[in-house]
Amino acid sequence: MADNPELAREFEGKLTEKLNAARAKEEKDKGNKAFSDKKYEQAISHFTTCIELDPECEVYWSNRSAAYAALEKWEPALSDARKAVGLKPSWPKAYSRLAVAFFGLKLYSDAKEAYERALKLEPDDAGLRKGLEKAEYMELQQMREKKHVFFKKAKLNEPSTAGTTSAAAPTTSAAPASTSNKGEEQPKAAAAGA
């Protein structure tokens, strides 16, 4: 190989790739163990290392999304779930992660849509069906309480006392990322291990 630097670089690249894959698998196993032990911050750290080693693996993004969801950190859970869906749009678990994050943010219509997409891919999954039913129920509750995004948009477009319409962007009913939905049963963040 000393005579052929191109071959040496190719070999080194493949070796590095294999070493990174092996290290990522070890980190994934550690992350799954930490998740099952309810040590979610540790799990996030391990899955972050996995992502650094192999950012194109949807499983690592999905697992980290689950760990964020377990801590009710909905914004990063949503971001990671979106990345997992982007990497593998044919994977129902990625849509399930997306749905859980939307649910945590009280974006029940979006959660419902994500569950529906997951069910198109995995129609016999009872957990997905139950999550869809919860999202539908909560969406109806929001509508009854006039807290649904449609009601907020309509209010923004009503004439103000000065006779002008508001130009403000519609708001959603999303809770801050650190706020939990007391009294509402959250869909379970499924075990991280995929």
PDB file of C-alpha atoms in Angstrom:
ATOM      1  CA  MET A   1       0.000   0.000   0.000  1.00  0.00           C
ATOM      2  CA  ALA A   2       2.949   2.310   0.467  1.00  0.00           C
ATOM      3  CA  ASP A   3       3.343   2.186  -3.315  1.00  0.00           C
ATOM      4  CA  ASN A   4      -0.298   3.142  -3.857  1.00  0.00           C
ATOM      5  CA  PRO A   5      -1.375   6.125  -1.709  1.00  0.00           C
ATOM      6  CA  GLU A   6      -4.884   6.114  -3.223  1.00  0.00           C
ATOM      7  CA  LEU A   7      -5.443   2.512  -2.111  1.00  0.00           C
ATOM      8  CA  ALA A   8      -4.049   3.344   1.330  1.00  0.00           C
ATOM      9  CA  ARG A   9      -6.509   6.264   1.703  1.00  0.00           C
ATOM     10  CA  GLU A  10      -9.393   4.063   0.590  1.00  0.00           C
ATOM     11  CA  PHE A  11      -8.398   1.361   3.092  1.00  0.00           C
ATOM     12  CA  GLU A  12      -8.019   3.926   5.867  1.00  0.00           C
ATOM     13  CA  GLY A  13     -11.454   5.390   5.060  1.00  0.00           C
ATOM     14  CA  LYS A  14     -13.125   1.973   5.176  1.00  0.00           C
ATOM     15  CA  LEU A  15     -11.331   1.083   8.394  1.00  0.00           C
ATOM     16  CA  THR A  16     -12.412   4.360  10.019  1.00  0.00           C
ATOM     17  CA  GLU A  17     -15.985   3.756   8.853  1.00  0.00           C
ATOM     18  CA  LYS A  18     -16.024   0.258  10.384  1.00  0.00           C
ATOM     19  CA  LEU A  19     -14.495   1.487  13.639  1.00  0.00           C
ATOM     20  CA  ASN A  20     -17.072   4.300  13.857  1.00  0.00           C
ATOM     21  CA  ALA A  21     -19.907   1.833  13.193  1.00  0.00           C
ATOM     22  CA  ALA A  22     -18.642  -0.476  15.949  1.00  0.00           C
ATOM     23  CA  ARG A  23     -18.254   2.415  18.381  1.00  0.00           C
ATOM     24  CA  ALA A  24     -21.721   3.735  17.477  1.00  0.00           C
ATOM     25  CA  LYS A  25     -23.223   0.300  18.181  1.00  0.00           C
ATOM     26  CA  GLU A  26     -21.519   0.234  21.591  1.00  0.00           C
ATOM     27  CA  GLU A  27     -22.849   3.726  22.348  1.00  0.00           C
ATOM     28  CA  LYS A  28     -26.326   2.699  21.188  1.00  0.00           C
ATOM     29  CA  ASP A  29     -26.274  -0.288  23.523  1.00  0.00           C
ATOM     30  CA  LYS A  30     -25.177   1.969  26.402  1.00  0.00           C
ATOM     31  CA  GLY A  31     -27.886   4.470  25.490  1.00  0.00           C
ATOM     32  CA  ASN A  32     -30.563   1.771  25.391  1.00  0.00           C
ATOM     33  CA  LYS A  33     -29.421   0.502  28.801  1.00  0.00           C
ATOM     34  CA  ALA A  34     -29.465   4.024  30.261  1.00  0.00           C
ATOM     35  CA  PHE A  35     -32.943   4.565  28.785  1.00  0.00           C
ATOM     36  CA  SER A  36     -34.284   1.343  30.285  1.00  0.00           C
ATOM     37  CA  ASP A  37     -32.752   2.391  33.638  1.00  0.00           C
ATOM     38  CA  LYS A  38     -34.582   5.750  33.290  1.00  0.00           C
ATOM     39  CA  LYS A  39     -31.276   7.623  33.083  1.00  0.00           C
ATOM     40  CA  TYR A  40     -32.491   9.745  30.209  1.00  0.00           C
ATOM     41  CA  GLU A  41     -29.755  12.409  30.270  1.00  0.00           C
ATOM     42  CA  GLN A  42     -27.129   9.649  29.979  1.00  0.00           C
ATOM     43  CA  ALA A  43     -29.126   8.063  27.162  1.00  0.00           C
ATOM     44  CA  ILE A  44     -29.192  11.393  25.319  1.00  0.00           C
ATOM     45  CA  SER A  45     -25.422  11.674  25.705  1.00  0.00           C
ATOM     46  CA  HIS A  46     -24.852   8.183  24.286  1.00  0.00           C
ATOM     47  CA  PHE A  47     -27.261   8.710  21.377  1.00  0.00           C
ATOM     48  CA  THR A  48     -25.636  12.065  20.639  1.00  0.00           C
ATOM     49  CA  THR A  49     -22.293  10.277  20.307  1.00  0.00           C
ATOM     50  CA  CYS A  50     -23.951   7.793  17.946  1.00  0.00           C
ATOM     51  CA  ILE A  51     -25.254  10.672  15.826  1.00  0.00           C
ATOM     52  CA  GLU A  52     -21.809  12.264  15.721  1.00  0.00           C
ATOM     53  CA  LEU A  53     -20.358   8.958  14.502  1.00  0.00           C
ATOM     54  CA  ASP A  54     -23.154   8.210  12.010  1.00  0.00           C
ATOM     55  CA  PRO A  55     -25.534  11.114  11.387  1.00  0.00           C
ATOM     56  CA  GLU A  56     -27.322   9.228   8.603  1.00  0.00           C
ATOM     57  CA  CYS A  57     -28.706   6.500  10.891  1.00  0.00           C
ATOM     58  CA  GLU A  58     -32.377   7.188  11.646  1.00  0.00           C
ATOM     59  CA  VAL A  59     -32.372   4.847  14.659  1.00  0.00           C
ATOM     60  CA  TYR A  60     -29.999   7.093  16.628  1.00  0.00           C
ATOM     61  CA  TRP A  61     -32.159  10.174  15.996  1.00  0.00           C
ATOM     62  CA  SER A  62     -35.288   8.223  16.917  1.00  0.00           C
ATOM     63  CA  ASN A  63     -33.771   6.894  20.131  1.00  0.00           C
ATOM     64  CA  ARG A  64     -32.597  10.332  21.202  1.00  0.00           C
ATOM     65  CA  SER A  65     -36.078  11.690  20.429  1.00  0.00           C
ATOM     66  CA  ALA A  66     -37.536   9.080  22.796  1.00  0.00           C
ATOM     67  CA  ALA A  67     -35.100  10.084  25.535  1.00  0.00           C
ATOM     68  CA  TYR A  68     -35.959  13.770  25.132  1.00  0.00           C
ATOM     69  CA  ALA A  69     -39.665  12.879  25.222  1.00  0.00           C
ATOM     70  CA  ALA A  70     -39.150  10.911  28.429  1.00  0.00           C
ATOM     71  CA  LEU A  71     -37.798  14.146  29.956  1.00  0.00           C
ATOM     72  CA  GLU A  72     -40.693  16.112  28.428  1.00  0.00           C
ATOM     73  CA  LYS A  73     -38.257  18.143  26.343  1.00  0.00           C
ATOM     74  CA  TRP A  74     -40.687  18.324  23.464  1.00  0.00           C
ATOM     75  CA  GLU A  75     -38.899  20.709  21.080  1.00  0.00           C
ATOM     76  CA  PRO A  76     -35.678  18.648  20.792  1.00  0.00           C
ATOM     77  CA  ALA A  77     -37.795  15.462  20.712  1.00  0.00           C
ATOM     78  CA  LEU A  78     -39.695  16.917  17.759  1.00  0.00           C
ATOM     79  CA  SER A  79     -36.523  18.028  15.991  1.00  0.00           C
ATOM     80  CA  ASP A  80     -34.933  14.568  16.282  1.00  0.00           C
ATOM     81  CA  ALA A  81     -38.152  12.834  15.228  1.00  0.00           C
ATOM     82  CA  ARG A  82     -38.340  15.040  12.131  1.00  0.00           C
ATOM     83  CA  LYS A  83     -34.760  14.093  11.281  1.00  0.00           C
ATOM     84  CA  ALA A  84     -35.591  10.376  11.694  1.00  0.00           C
ATOM     85  CA  VAL A  85     -38.605  10.746   9.381  1.00  0.00           C
ATOM     86  CA  GLY A  86     -36.454  12.608   6.864  1.00  0.00           C
ATOM     87  CA  LEU A  87     -33.844   9.859   6.880  1.00  0.00           C
ATOM     88  CA  LYS A  88     -36.350   7.001   6.608  1.00  0.00           C
ATOM     89  CA  PRO A  89     -39.872   8.095   5.640  1.00  0.00           C
ATOM     90  CA  SER A  90     -41.001   4.469   5.336  1.00  0.00           C
ATOM     91  CA  TRP A  91     -40.354   3.739   9.037  1.00  0.00           C
ATOM     92  CA  PRO A  92     -43.480   3.814  11.244  1.00  0.00           C
ATOM     93  CA  LYS A  93     -41.496   4.278  14.469  1.00  0.00           C
ATOM     94  CA  ALA A  94     -40.163   7.613  13.209  1.00  0.00           C
ATOM     95  CA  TYR A  95     -43.747   8.853  12.739  1.00  0.00           C
ATOM     96  CA  SER A  96     -44.621   7.520  16.182  1.00  0.00           C
ATOM     97  CA  ARG A  97     -41.794   9.584  17.700  1.00  0.00           C
ATOM     98  CA  LEU A  98     -43.071  12.592  15.774  1.00  0.00           C
ATOM     99  CA  ALA A  99     -46.604  12.022  17.085  1.00  0.00           C
ATOM    100  CA  VAL A 100     -45.451  11.759  20.710  1.00  0.00           C
ATOM    101  CA  ALA A 101     -43.535  15.047  20.419  1.00  0.00           C
ATOM    102  CA  PHE A 102     -46.512  16.816  18.816  1.00  0.00           C
ATOM    103  CA  PHE A 103     -48.760  15.426  21.552  1.00  0.00           C
ATOM    104  CA  GLY A 104     -46.418  16.750  24.227  1.00  0.00           C
ATOM    105  CA  LEU A 105     -46.557  20.175  22.589  1.00  0.00           C
ATOM    106  CA  LYS A 106     -50.376  19.948  22.610  1.00  0.00           C
ATOM    107  CA  LEU A 107     -50.414  19.993  18.806  1.00  0.00           C
ATOM    108  CA  TYR A 108     -52.984  17.230  18.700  1.00  0.00           C
ATOM    109  CA  SER A 109     -53.973  17.702  15.064  1.00  0.00           C
ATOM    110  CA  ASP A 110     -50.338  17.233  14.042  1.00  0.00           C
ATOM    111  CA  ALA A 111     -50.013  14.250  16.388  1.00  0.00           C
ATOM    112  CA  LYS A 112     -53.110  12.722  14.796  1.00  0.00           C
ATOM    113  CA  GLU A 113     -51.644  13.192  11.317  1.00  0.00           C
ATOM    114  CA  ALA A 114     -48.340  11.587  12.338  1.00  0.00           C
ATOM    115  CA  TYR A 115     -50.151   8.592  13.852  1.00  0.00           C
ATOM    116  CA  GLU A 116     -52.217   8.252  10.670  1.00  0.00           C
ATOM    117  CA  ARG A 117     -49.045   8.205   8.557  1.00  0.00           C
ATOM    118  CA  ALA A 118     -47.520   5.570  10.840  1.00  0.00           C
ATOM    119  CA  LEU A 119     -50.679   3.456  10.610  1.00  0.00           C
ATOM    120  CA  LYS A 120     -50.557   3.568   6.807  1.00  0.00           C
ATOM    121  CA  LEU A 121     -47.177   1.863   7.113  1.00  0.00           C
ATOM    122  CA  GLU A 122     -48.100  -0.427  10.029  1.00  0.00           C
ATOM    123  CA  PRO A 123     -51.907  -0.829   9.979  1.00  0.00           C
ATOM    124  CA  ASP A 124     -52.098  -3.567  12.622  1.00  0.00           C
ATOM    125  CA  ASP A 125     -50.123  -1.767  15.346  1.00  0.00           C
ATOM    126  CA  ALA A 126     -52.393  -1.466  18.408  1.00  0.00           C
ATOM    127  CA  GLY A 127     -50.094   1.078  20.099  1.00  0.00           C
ATOM    128  CA  LEU A 128     -50.284   3.414  17.121  1.00  0.00           C
ATOM    129  CA  ARG A 129     -54.066   3.025  16.968  1.00  0.00           C
ATOM    130  CA  LYS A 130     -54.358   3.853  20.689  1.00  0.00           C
ATOM    131  CA  GLY A 131     -52.119   6.915  20.227  1.00  0.00           C
ATOM    132  CA  LEU A 132     -54.300   8.067  17.329  1.00  0.00           C
ATOM    133  CA  GLU A 133     -57.427   7.712  19.462  1.00  0.00           C
ATOM    134  CA  LYS A 134     -55.847   9.794  22.260  1.00  0.00           C
ATOM    135  CA  ALA A 135     -54.786  12.487  19.789  1.00  0.00           C
ATOM    136  CA  GLU A 136     -58.286  12.599  18.275  1.00  0.00           C
ATOM    137  CA  TYR A 137     -59.848  12.854  21.732  1.00  0.00           C
ATOM    138  CA  MET A 138     -57.512  15.656  22.826  1.00  0.00           C
ATOM    139  CA  GLU A 139     -58.070  17.525  19.552  1.00  0.00           C
ATOM    140  CA  LEU A 140     -61.821  17.417  20.201  1.00  0.00           C
ATOM    141  CA  GLN A 141     -61.252  18.661  23.752  1.00  0.00           C
ATOM    142  CA  GLN A 142     -59.234  21.588  22.400  1.00  0.00           C
ATOM    143  CA  MET A 143     -62.010  22.411  19.956  1.00  0.00           C
ATOM    144  CA  ARG A 144     -64.653  22.302  22.696  1.00  0.00           C
ATOM    145  CA  GLU A 145     -62.538  24.639  24.829  1.00  0.00           C
ATOM    146  CA  LYS A 146     -61.869  26.830  21.768  1.00  0.00           C
ATOM    147  CA  LYS A 147     -58.123  26.384  22.271  1.00  0.00           C
ATOM    148  CA  HIS A 148     -57.550  24.667  18.948  1.00  0.00           C
ATOM    149  CA  VAL A 149     -55.292  26.457  16.472  1.00  0.00           C
ATOM    150  CA  PHE A 150     -58.295  27.094  14.159  1.00  0.00           C
ATOM    151  CA  PHE A 151     -60.054  29.126  16.843  1.00  0.00           C
ATOM    152  CA  LYS A 152     -56.941  31.155  17.550  1.00  0.00           C
ATOM    153  CA  LYS A 153     -56.516  31.953  13.832  1.00  0.00           C
ATOM    154  CA  ALA A 154     -60.136  33.079  13.609  1.00  0.00           C
ATOM    155  CA  LYS A 155     -59.729  35.348  16.644  1.00  0.00           C
ATOM    156  CA  LEU A 156     -56.627  36.947  15.146  1.00  0.00           C
ATOM    157  CA  ASN A 157     -58.552  37.815  12.007  1.00  0.00           C
ATOM    158  CA  GLU A 158     -61.510  39.423  13.837  1.00  0.00           C
ATOM    159  CA  PRO A 159     -61.629  43.225  13.669  1.00  0.00           C
ATOM    160  CA  SER A 160     -60.038  44.921  16.639  1.00  0.00           C
ATOM    161  CA  THR A 161     -61.706  47.760  18.550  1.00  0.00           C
ATOM    162  CA  ALA A 162     -59.981  50.219  16.230  1.00  0.00           C
ATOM    163  CA  GLY A 163     -61.642  48.579  13.219  1.00  0.00           C
ATOM    164  CA  THR A 164     -58.441  47.026  11.860  1.00  0.00           C
ATOM    165  CA  THR A 165     -57.479  43.396  11.607  1.00  0.00           C
ATOM    166  CA  SER A 166     -54.558  41.943  13.426  1.00  0.00           C
ATOM    167  CA  ALA A 167     -51.536  41.194  11.302  1.00  0.00           C
ATOM    168  CA  ALA A 168     -50.014  38.955  13.946  1.00  0.00           C
ATOM    169  CA  ALA A 169     -49.027  35.479  12.909  1.00  0.00           C
ATOM    170  CA  PRO A 170     -51.344  32.748  14.129  1.00  0.00           C
ATOM    171  CA  THR A 171     -50.212  31.113  17.313  1.00  0.00           C
ATOM    172  CA  THR A 172     -50.449  27.477  18.178  1.00  0.00           C
ATOM    173  CA  SER A 173     -51.527  25.957  21.403  1.00  0.00           C
ATOM    174  CA  ALA A 174     -48.048  24.594  22.000  1.00  0.00           C
ATOM    175  CA  ALA A 175     -46.854  24.535  25.551  1.00  0.00           C
ATOM    176  CA  PRO A 176     -43.297  25.564  26.357  1.00  0.00           C
ATOM    177  CA  ALA A 177     -40.895  22.681  25.931  1.00  0.00           C
ATOM    178  CA  SER A 178     -40.415  22.279  29.661  1.00  0.00           C
ATOM    179  CA  THR A 179     -44.114  22.318  30.545  1.00  0.00           C
ATOM    180  CA  SER A 180     -45.839  19.028  31.177  1.00  0.00           C
ATOM    181  CA  ASN A 181     -49.479  18.493  30.421  1.00  0.00           C
ATOM    182  CA  LYS A 182     -50.795  17.854  33.933  1.00  0.00           C
ATOM    183  CA  GLY A 183     -53.921  15.787  33.986  1.00  0.00           C
ATOM    184  CA  GLU A 184     -53.411  14.540  30.444  1.00  0.00           C
ATOM    185  CA  GLU A 185     -52.115  11.089  29.872  1.00  0.00           C
ATOM    186  CA  GLN A 186     -49.134  11.312  27.546  1.00  0.00           C
ATOM    187  CA  PRO A 187     -48.550   8.621  24.968  1.00  0.00           C
ATOM    188  CA  LYS A 188     -45.737   6.478  26.266  1.00  0.00           C
ATOM    189  CA  ALA A 189     -42.283   7.204  24.888  1.00  0.00           C
ATOM    190  CA  ALA A 190     -41.560   3.736  23.600  1.00  0.00           C
ATOM    191  CA  ALA A 191     -38.311   2.106  24.589  1.00  0.00           C
ATOM    192  CA  ALA A 192     -35.439   3.620  22.722  1.00  0.00           C
ATOM    193  CA  GLY A 193     -33.953   0.381  21.454  1.00  0.00           C
ATOM    194  CA  ALA A 194     -34.546  -0.115  17.784  1.00  0.00           C
TER     195      ALA A 194
END
